[in-house]
PDB file of C-alpha atoms in Angstrom:
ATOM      1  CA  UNK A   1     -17.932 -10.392 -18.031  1.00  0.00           C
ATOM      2  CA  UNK A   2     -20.959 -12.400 -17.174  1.00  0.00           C
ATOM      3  CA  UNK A   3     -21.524 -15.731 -19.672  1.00  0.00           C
ATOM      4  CA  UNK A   4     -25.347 -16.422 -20.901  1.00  0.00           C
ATOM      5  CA  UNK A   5     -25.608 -20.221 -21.680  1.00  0.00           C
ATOM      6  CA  UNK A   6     -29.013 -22.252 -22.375  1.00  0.00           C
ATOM      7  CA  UNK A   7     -29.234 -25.568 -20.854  1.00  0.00           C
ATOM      8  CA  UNK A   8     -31.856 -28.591 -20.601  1.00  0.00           C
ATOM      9  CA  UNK A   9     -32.191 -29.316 -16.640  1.00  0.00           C
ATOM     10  CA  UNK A  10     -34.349 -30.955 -14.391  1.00  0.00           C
ATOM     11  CA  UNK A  11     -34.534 -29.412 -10.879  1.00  0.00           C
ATOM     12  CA  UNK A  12     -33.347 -31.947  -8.449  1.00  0.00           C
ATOM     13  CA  UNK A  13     -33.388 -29.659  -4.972  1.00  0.00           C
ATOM     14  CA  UNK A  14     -34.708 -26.284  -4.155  1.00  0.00           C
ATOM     15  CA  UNK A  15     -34.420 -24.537  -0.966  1.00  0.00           C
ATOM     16  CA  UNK A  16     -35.239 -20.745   0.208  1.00  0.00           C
ATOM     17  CA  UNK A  17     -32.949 -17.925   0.169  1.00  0.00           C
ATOM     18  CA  UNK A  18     -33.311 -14.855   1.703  1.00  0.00           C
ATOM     19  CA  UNK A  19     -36.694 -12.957   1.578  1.00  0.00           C
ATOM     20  CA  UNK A  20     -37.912 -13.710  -1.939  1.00  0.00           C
ATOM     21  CA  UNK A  21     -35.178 -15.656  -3.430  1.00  0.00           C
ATOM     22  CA  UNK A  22     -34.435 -19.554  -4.203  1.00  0.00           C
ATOM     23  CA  UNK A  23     -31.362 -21.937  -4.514  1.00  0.00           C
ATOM     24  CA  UNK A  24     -31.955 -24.655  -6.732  1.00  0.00           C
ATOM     25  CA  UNK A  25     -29.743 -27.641  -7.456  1.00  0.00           C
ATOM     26  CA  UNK A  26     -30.021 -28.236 -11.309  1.00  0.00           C
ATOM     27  CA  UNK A  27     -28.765 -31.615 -12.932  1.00  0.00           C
ATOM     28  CA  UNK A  28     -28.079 -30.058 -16.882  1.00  0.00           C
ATOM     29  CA  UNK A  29     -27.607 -32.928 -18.917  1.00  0.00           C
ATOM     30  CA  UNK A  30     -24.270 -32.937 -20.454  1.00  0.00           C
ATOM     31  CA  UNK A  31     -23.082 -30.634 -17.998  1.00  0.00           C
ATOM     32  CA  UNK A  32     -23.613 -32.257 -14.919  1.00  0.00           C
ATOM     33  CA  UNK A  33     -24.770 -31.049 -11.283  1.00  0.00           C
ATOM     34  CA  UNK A  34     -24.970 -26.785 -11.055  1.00  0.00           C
ATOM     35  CA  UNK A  35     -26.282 -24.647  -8.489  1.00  0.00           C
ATOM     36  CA  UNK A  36     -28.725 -21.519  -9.535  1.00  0.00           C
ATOM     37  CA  UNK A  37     -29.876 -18.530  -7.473  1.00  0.00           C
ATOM     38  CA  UNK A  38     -33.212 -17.908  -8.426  1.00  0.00           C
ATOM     39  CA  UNK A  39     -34.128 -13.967  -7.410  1.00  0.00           C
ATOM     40  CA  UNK A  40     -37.838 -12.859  -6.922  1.00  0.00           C
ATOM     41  CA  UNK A  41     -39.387 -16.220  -7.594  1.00  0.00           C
ATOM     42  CA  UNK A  42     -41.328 -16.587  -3.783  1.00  0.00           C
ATOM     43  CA  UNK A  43     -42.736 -12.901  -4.828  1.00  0.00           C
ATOM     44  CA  UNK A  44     -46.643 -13.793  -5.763  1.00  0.00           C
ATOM     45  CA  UNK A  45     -46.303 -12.195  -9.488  1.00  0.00           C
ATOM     46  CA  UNK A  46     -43.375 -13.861  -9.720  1.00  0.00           C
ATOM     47  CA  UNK A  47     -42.708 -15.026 -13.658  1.00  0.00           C
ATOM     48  CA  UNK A  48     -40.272 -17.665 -12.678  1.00  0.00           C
ATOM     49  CA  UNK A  49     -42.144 -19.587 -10.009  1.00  0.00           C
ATOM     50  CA  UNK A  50     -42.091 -22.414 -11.523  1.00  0.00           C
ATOM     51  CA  UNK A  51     -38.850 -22.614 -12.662  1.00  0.00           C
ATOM     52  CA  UNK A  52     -37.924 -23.464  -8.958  1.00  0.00           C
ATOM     53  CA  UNK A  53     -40.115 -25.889  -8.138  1.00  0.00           C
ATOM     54  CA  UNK A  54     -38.942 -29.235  -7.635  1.00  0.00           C
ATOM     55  CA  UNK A  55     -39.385 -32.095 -10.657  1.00  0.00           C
ATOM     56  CA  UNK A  56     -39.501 -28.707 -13.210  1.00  0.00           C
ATOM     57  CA  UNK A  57     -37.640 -30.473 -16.362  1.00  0.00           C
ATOM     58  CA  UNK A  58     -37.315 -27.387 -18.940  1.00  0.00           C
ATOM     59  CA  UNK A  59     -34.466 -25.292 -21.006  1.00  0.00           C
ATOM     60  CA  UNK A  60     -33.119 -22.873 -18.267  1.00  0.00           C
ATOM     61  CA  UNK A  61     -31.168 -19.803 -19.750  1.00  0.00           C
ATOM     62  CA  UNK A  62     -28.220 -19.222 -17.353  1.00  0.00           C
ATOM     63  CA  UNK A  63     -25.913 -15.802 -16.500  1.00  0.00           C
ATOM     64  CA  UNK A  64     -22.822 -15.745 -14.443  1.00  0.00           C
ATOM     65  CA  UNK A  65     -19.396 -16.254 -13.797  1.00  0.00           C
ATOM     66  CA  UNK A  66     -16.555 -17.914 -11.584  1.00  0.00           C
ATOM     67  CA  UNK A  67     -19.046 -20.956 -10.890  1.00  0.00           C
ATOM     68  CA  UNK A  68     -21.881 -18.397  -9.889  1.00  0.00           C
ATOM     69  CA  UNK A  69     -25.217 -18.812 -11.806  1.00  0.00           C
ATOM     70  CA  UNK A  70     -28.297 -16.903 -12.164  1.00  0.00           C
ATOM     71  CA  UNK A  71     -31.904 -18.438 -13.972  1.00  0.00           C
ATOM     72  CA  UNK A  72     -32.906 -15.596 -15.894  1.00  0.00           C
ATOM     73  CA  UNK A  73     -35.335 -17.193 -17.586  1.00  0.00           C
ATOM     74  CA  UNK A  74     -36.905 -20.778 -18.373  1.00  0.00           C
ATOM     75  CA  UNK A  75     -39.150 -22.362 -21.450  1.00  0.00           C
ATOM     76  CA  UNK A  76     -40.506 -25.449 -19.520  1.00  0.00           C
ATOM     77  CA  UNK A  77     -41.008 -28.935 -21.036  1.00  0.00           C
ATOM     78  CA  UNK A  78     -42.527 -30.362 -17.809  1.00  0.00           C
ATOM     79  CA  UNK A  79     -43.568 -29.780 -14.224  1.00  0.00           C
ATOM     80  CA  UNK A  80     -44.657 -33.392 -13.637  1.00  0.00           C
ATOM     81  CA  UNK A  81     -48.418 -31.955 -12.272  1.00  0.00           C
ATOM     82  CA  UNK A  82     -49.847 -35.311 -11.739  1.00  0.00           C
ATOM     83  CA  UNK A  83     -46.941 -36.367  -9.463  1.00  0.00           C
ATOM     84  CA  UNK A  84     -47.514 -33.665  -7.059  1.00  0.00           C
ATOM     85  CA  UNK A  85     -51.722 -35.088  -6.327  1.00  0.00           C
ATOM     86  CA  UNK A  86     -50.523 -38.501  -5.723  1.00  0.00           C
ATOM     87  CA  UNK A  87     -49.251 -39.976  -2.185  1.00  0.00           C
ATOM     88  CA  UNK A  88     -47.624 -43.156  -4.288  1.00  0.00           C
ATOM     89  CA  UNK A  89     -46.011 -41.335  -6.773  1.00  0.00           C
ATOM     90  CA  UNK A  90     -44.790 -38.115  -4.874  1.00  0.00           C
ATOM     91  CA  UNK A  91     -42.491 -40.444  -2.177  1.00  0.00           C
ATOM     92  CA  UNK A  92     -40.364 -42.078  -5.279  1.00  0.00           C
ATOM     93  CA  UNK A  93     -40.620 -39.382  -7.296  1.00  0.00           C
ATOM     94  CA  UNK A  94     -38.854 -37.437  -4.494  1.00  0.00           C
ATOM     95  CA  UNK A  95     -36.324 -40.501  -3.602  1.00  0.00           C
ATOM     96  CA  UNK A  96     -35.469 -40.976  -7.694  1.00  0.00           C
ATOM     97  CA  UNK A  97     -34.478 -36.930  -7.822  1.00  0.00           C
ATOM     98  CA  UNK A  98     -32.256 -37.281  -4.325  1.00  0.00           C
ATOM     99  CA  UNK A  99     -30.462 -40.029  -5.406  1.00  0.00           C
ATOM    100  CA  UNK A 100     -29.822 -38.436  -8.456  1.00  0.00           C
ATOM    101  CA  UNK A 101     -28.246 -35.251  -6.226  1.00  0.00           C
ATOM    102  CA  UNK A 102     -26.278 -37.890  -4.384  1.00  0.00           C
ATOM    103  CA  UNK A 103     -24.783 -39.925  -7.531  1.00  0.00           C
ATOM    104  CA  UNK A 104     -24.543 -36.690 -10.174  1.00  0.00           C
ATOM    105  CA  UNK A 105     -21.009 -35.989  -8.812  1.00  0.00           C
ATOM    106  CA  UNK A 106     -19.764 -38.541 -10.983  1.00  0.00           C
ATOM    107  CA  UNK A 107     -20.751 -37.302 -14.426  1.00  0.00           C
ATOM    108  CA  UNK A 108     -20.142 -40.713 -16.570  1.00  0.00           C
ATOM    109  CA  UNK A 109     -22.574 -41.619 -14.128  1.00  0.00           C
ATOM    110  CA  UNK A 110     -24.516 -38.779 -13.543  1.00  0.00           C
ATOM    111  CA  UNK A 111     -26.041 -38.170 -17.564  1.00  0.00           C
ATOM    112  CA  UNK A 112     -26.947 -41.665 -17.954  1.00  0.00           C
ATOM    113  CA  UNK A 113     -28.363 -41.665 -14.419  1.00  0.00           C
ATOM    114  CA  UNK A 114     -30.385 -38.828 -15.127  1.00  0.00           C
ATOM    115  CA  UNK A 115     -32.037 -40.175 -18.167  1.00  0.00           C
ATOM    116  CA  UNK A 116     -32.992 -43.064 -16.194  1.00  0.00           C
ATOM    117  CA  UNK A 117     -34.500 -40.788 -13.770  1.00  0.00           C
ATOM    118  CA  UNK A 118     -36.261 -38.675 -16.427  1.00  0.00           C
ATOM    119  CA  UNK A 119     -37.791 -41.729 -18.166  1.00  0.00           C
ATOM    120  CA  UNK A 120     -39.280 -42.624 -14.640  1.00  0.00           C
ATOM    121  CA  UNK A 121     -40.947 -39.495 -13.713  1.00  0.00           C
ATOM    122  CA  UNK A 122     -42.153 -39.654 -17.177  1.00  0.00           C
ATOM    123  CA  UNK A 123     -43.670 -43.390 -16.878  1.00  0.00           C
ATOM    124  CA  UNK A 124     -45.188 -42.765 -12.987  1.00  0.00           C
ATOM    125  CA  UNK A 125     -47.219 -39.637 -14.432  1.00  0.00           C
ATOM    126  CA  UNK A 126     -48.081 -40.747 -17.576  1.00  0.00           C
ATOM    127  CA  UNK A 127     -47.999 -44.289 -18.210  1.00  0.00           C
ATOM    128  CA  UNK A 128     -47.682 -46.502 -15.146  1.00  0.00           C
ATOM    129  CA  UNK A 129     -50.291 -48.778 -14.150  1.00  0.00           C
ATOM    130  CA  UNK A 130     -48.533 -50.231 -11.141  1.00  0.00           C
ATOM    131  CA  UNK A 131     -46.177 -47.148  -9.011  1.00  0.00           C
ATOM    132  CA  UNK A 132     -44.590 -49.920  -6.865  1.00  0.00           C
ATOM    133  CA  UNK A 133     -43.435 -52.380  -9.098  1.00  0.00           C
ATOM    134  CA  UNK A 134     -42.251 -48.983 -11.409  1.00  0.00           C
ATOM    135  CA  UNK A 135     -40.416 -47.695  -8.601  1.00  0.00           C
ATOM    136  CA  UNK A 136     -39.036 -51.265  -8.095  1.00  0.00           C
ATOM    137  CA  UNK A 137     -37.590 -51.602 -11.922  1.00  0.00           C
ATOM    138  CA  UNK A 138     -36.356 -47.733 -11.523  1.00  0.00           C
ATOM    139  CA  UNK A 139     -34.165 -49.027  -8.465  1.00  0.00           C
ATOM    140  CA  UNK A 140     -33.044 -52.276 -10.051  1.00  0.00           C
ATOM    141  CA  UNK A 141     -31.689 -50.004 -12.924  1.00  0.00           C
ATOM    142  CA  UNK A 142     -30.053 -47.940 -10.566  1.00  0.00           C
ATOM    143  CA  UNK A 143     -28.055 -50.401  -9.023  1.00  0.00           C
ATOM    144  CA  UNK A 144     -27.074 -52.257 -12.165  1.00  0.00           C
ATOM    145  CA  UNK A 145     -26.179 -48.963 -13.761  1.00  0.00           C
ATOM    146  CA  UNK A 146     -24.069 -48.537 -10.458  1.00  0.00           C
ATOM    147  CA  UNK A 147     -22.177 -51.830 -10.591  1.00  0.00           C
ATOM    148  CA  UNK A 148     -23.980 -53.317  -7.324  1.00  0.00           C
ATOM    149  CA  UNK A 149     -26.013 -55.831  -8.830  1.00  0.00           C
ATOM    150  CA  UNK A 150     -27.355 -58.147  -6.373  1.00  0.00           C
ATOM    151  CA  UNK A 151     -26.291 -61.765  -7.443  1.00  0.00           C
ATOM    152  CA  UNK A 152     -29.498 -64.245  -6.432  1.00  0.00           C
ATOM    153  CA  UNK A 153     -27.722 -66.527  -4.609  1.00  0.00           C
ATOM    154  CA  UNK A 154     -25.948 -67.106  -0.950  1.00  0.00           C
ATOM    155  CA  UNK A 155     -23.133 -64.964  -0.095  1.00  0.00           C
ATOM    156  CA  UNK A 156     -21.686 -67.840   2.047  1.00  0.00           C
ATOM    157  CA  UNK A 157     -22.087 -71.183   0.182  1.00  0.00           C
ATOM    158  CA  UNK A 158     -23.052 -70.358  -3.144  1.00  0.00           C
ATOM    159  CA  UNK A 159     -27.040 -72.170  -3.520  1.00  0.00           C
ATOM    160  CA  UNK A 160     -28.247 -70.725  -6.246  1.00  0.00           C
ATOM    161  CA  UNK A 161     -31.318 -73.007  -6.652  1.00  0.00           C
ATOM    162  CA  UNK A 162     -33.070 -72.053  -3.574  1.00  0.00           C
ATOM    163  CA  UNK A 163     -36.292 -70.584  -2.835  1.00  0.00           C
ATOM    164  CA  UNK A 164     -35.618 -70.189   0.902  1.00  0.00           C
ATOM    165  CA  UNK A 165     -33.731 -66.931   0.910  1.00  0.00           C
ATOM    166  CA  UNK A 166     -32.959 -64.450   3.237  1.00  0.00           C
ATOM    167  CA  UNK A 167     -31.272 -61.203   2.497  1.00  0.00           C
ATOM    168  CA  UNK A 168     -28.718 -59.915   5.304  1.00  0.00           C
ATOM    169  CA  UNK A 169     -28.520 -56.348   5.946  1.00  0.00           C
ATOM    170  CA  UNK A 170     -25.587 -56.671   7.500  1.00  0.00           C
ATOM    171  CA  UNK A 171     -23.412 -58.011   4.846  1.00  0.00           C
ATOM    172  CA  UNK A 172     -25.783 -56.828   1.797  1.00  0.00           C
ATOM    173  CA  UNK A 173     -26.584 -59.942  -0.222  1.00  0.00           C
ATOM    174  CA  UNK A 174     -28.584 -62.831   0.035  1.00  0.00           C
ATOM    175  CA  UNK A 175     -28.106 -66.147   2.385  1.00  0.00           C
ATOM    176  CA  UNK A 176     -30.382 -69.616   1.996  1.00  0.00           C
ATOM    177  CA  UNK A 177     -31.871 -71.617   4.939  1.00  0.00           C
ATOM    178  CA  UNK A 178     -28.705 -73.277   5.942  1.00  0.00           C
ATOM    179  CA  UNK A 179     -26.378 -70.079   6.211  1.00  0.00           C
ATOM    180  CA  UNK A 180     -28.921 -66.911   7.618  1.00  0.00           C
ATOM    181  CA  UNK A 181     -28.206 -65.656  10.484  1.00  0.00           C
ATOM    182  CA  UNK A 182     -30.137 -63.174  13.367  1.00  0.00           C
ATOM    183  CA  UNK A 183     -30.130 -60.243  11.155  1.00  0.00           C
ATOM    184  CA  UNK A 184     -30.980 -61.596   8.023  1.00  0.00           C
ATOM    185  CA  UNK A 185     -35.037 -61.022   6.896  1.00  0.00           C
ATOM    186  CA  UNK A 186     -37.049 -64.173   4.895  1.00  0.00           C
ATOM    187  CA  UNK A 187     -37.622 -63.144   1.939  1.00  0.00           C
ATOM    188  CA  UNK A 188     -41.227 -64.264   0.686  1.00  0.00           C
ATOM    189  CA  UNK A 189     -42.008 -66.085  -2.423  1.00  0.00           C
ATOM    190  CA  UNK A 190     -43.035 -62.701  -3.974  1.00  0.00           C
ATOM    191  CA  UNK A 191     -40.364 -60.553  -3.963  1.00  0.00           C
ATOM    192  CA  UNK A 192     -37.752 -63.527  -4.650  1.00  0.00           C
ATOM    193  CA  UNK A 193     -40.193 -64.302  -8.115  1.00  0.00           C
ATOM    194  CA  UNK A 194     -39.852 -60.114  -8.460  1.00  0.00           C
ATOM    195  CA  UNK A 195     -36.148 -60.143  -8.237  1.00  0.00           C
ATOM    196  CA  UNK A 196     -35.778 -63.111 -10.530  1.00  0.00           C
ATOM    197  CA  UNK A 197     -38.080 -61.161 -13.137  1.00  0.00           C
ATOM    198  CA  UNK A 198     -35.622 -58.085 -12.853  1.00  0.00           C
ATOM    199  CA  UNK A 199     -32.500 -60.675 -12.845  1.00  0.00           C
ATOM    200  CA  UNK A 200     -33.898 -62.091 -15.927  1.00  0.00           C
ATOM    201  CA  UNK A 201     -34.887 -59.026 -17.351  1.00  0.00           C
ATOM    202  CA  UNK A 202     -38.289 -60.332 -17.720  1.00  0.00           C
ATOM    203  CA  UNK A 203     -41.480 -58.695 -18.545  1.00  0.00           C
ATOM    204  CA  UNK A 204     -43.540 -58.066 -15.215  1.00  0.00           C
ATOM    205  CA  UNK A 205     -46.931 -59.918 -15.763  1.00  0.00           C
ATOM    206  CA  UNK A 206     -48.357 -61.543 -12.602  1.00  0.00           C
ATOM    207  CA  UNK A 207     -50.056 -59.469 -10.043  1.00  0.00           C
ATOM    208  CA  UNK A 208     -47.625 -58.743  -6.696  1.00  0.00           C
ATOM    209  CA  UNK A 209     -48.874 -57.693  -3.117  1.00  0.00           C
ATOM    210  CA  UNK A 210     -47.240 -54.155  -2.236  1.00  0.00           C
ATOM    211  CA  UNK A 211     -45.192 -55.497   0.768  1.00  0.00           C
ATOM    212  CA  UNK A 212     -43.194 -57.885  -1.176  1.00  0.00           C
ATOM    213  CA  UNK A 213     -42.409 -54.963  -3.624  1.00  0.00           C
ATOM    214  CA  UNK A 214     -41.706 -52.547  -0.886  1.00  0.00           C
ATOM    215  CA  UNK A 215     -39.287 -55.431   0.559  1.00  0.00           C
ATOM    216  CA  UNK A 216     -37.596 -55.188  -2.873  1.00  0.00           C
ATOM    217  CA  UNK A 217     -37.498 -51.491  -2.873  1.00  0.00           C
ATOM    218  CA  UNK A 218     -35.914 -51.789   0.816  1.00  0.00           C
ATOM    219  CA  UNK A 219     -33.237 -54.359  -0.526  1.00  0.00           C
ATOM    220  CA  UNK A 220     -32.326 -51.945  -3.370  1.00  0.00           C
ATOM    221  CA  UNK A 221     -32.002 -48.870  -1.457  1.00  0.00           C
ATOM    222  CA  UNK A 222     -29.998 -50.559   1.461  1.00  0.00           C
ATOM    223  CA  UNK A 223     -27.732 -52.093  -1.691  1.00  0.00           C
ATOM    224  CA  UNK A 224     -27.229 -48.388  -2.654  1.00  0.00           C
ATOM    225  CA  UNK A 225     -26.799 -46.608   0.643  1.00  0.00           C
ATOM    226  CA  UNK A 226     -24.358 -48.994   1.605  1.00  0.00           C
ATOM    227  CA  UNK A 227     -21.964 -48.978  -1.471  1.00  0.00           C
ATOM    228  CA  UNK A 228     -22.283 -45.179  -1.790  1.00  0.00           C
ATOM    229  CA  UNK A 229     -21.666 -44.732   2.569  1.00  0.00           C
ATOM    230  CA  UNK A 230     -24.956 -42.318   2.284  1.00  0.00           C
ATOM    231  CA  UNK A 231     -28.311 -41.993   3.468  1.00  0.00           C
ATOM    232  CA  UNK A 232     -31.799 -40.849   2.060  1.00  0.00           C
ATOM    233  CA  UNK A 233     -33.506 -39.191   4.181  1.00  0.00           C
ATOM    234  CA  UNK A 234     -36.770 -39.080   1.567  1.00  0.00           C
ATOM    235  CA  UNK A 235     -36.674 -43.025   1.609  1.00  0.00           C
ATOM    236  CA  UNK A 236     -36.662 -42.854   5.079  1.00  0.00           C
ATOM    237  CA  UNK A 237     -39.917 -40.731   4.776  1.00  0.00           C
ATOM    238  CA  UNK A 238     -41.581 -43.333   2.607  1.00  0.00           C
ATOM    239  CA  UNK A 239     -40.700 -46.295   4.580  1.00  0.00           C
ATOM    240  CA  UNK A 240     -42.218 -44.717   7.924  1.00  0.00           C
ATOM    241  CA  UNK A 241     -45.393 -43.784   6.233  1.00  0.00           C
ATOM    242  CA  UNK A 242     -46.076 -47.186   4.366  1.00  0.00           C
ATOM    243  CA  UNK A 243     -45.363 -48.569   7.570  1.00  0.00           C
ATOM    244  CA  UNK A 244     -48.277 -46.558   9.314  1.00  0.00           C
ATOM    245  CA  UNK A 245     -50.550 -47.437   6.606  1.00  0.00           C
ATOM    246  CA  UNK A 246     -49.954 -51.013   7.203  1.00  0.00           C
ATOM    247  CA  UNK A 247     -50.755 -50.719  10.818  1.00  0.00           C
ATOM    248  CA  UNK A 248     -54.096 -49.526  10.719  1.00  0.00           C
TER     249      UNK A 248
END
């Protein structure tokens, strides 16, 4: 006998599935990660469209058994529109929701990680004024809520009181002037003041150029794809095309 249960999710994957169908990878908070078959939804007069769209936060009503679930219907709360027209807030958008997938597994993790990632889609479409330095502060959350904090001072000696820092992506931390090595990248004076804000869980007031917040974003994310052995393909995405833009 099938079971009908009523959940709040936010859709954190969808993929295509057979002719008119869709998969989609629901995080339902208090429940953790499910999967959902989706049937009819690529149809044109399809009701449920939207309930498989990527970002669609809502209360999904669920059917099935043995682990098998079908969306048979969905009041949404959200679809996160302005997200979806905007180049800067589509790429972390997209990264928040796939790190989410990766981490949800865990599910003392996964709720509170979840709410974190809600509250950010909520402040880059709504409120945000800056997407980088949000993006930034989402990440920071994510690795303190993970246990990786990154401690602001050299891995090998110690110097805390330095300005002259260089963070090693080899060993995943910071080293000062007298320890860096080959592979270690200078950090600049802006996103050392931008991780001491976020150390010091400081207001962010003063005005930041967007490649010493993307060099913070890159810190976090190798910080998190190196404690959790995975990679992001999405981040990958955003790095290459930031990186065009800056050529031209």
């Amino acid at each position: 006998m099938e079971k009908e249960k009523t959940l709040d999710c936010l859709c954190i994957k969808s993929i295509d599935y057979k002719d008119n169908d869709k998969l989609v990878t629901l995080y339902a908070f208090g429940e953790g990660k499910i999967t959902c078959l989706l049937r009819g939804v690529k149809k044109s007069k399809a009701k449920l469209k939207y309930a498989g769209a990527l970002l669609c936060f809502g209360k999904y009503y669920l059917t099935g058994k043995n682990g098998y679930n079908n969306v048979i219907g969905c009041d949404l709360i959200d679809s996160f529109y302005g997200i979806w027209t905007d180049i800067d807030k589509y790429y972390p958008a997209l990264c928040s929701v796939e790190i989410l997938d990766k981490v949800a597994d865990d599910r003392e993790i996964g709720d509170k990680l979840a709410v974190l990632t809600l509250e950010f889609l909520n402040e880059i479409c709504y409120k945000s004024k800056d997407n980088f330095i949000s993006f930034a502060k989402y990440l920071n959350n994510v690795v303190n809520l993970l246990g990786y904090k990154l401690p602001l001072k050299c891995l090998n000696c110690g110097e805390i009181n330095n300005d002259n820092f260089y963070y090693s992506y080899l060993k995943g931390g910071l080293l000062c002037g007298n320890c860096y090595d080959s592979t270690a990248k200078k950090l600049l004076m802006g996103s050392l003041t931008l991780l001491k804000c976020f150390e010091e869980n400081k207001n962010i007031q003063a005005t930041f150029d967007t490649d010493d917040i993307i060099a913070v974003i890159q810190i976090y994310f190798d910080i998190i794809g190196k404690n959790l052995a995975k990679k992001f393909k999405t981040f990958e995405e955003y790095i290459l095309f930031y990186n065009k833009v800056n050529i031209y």
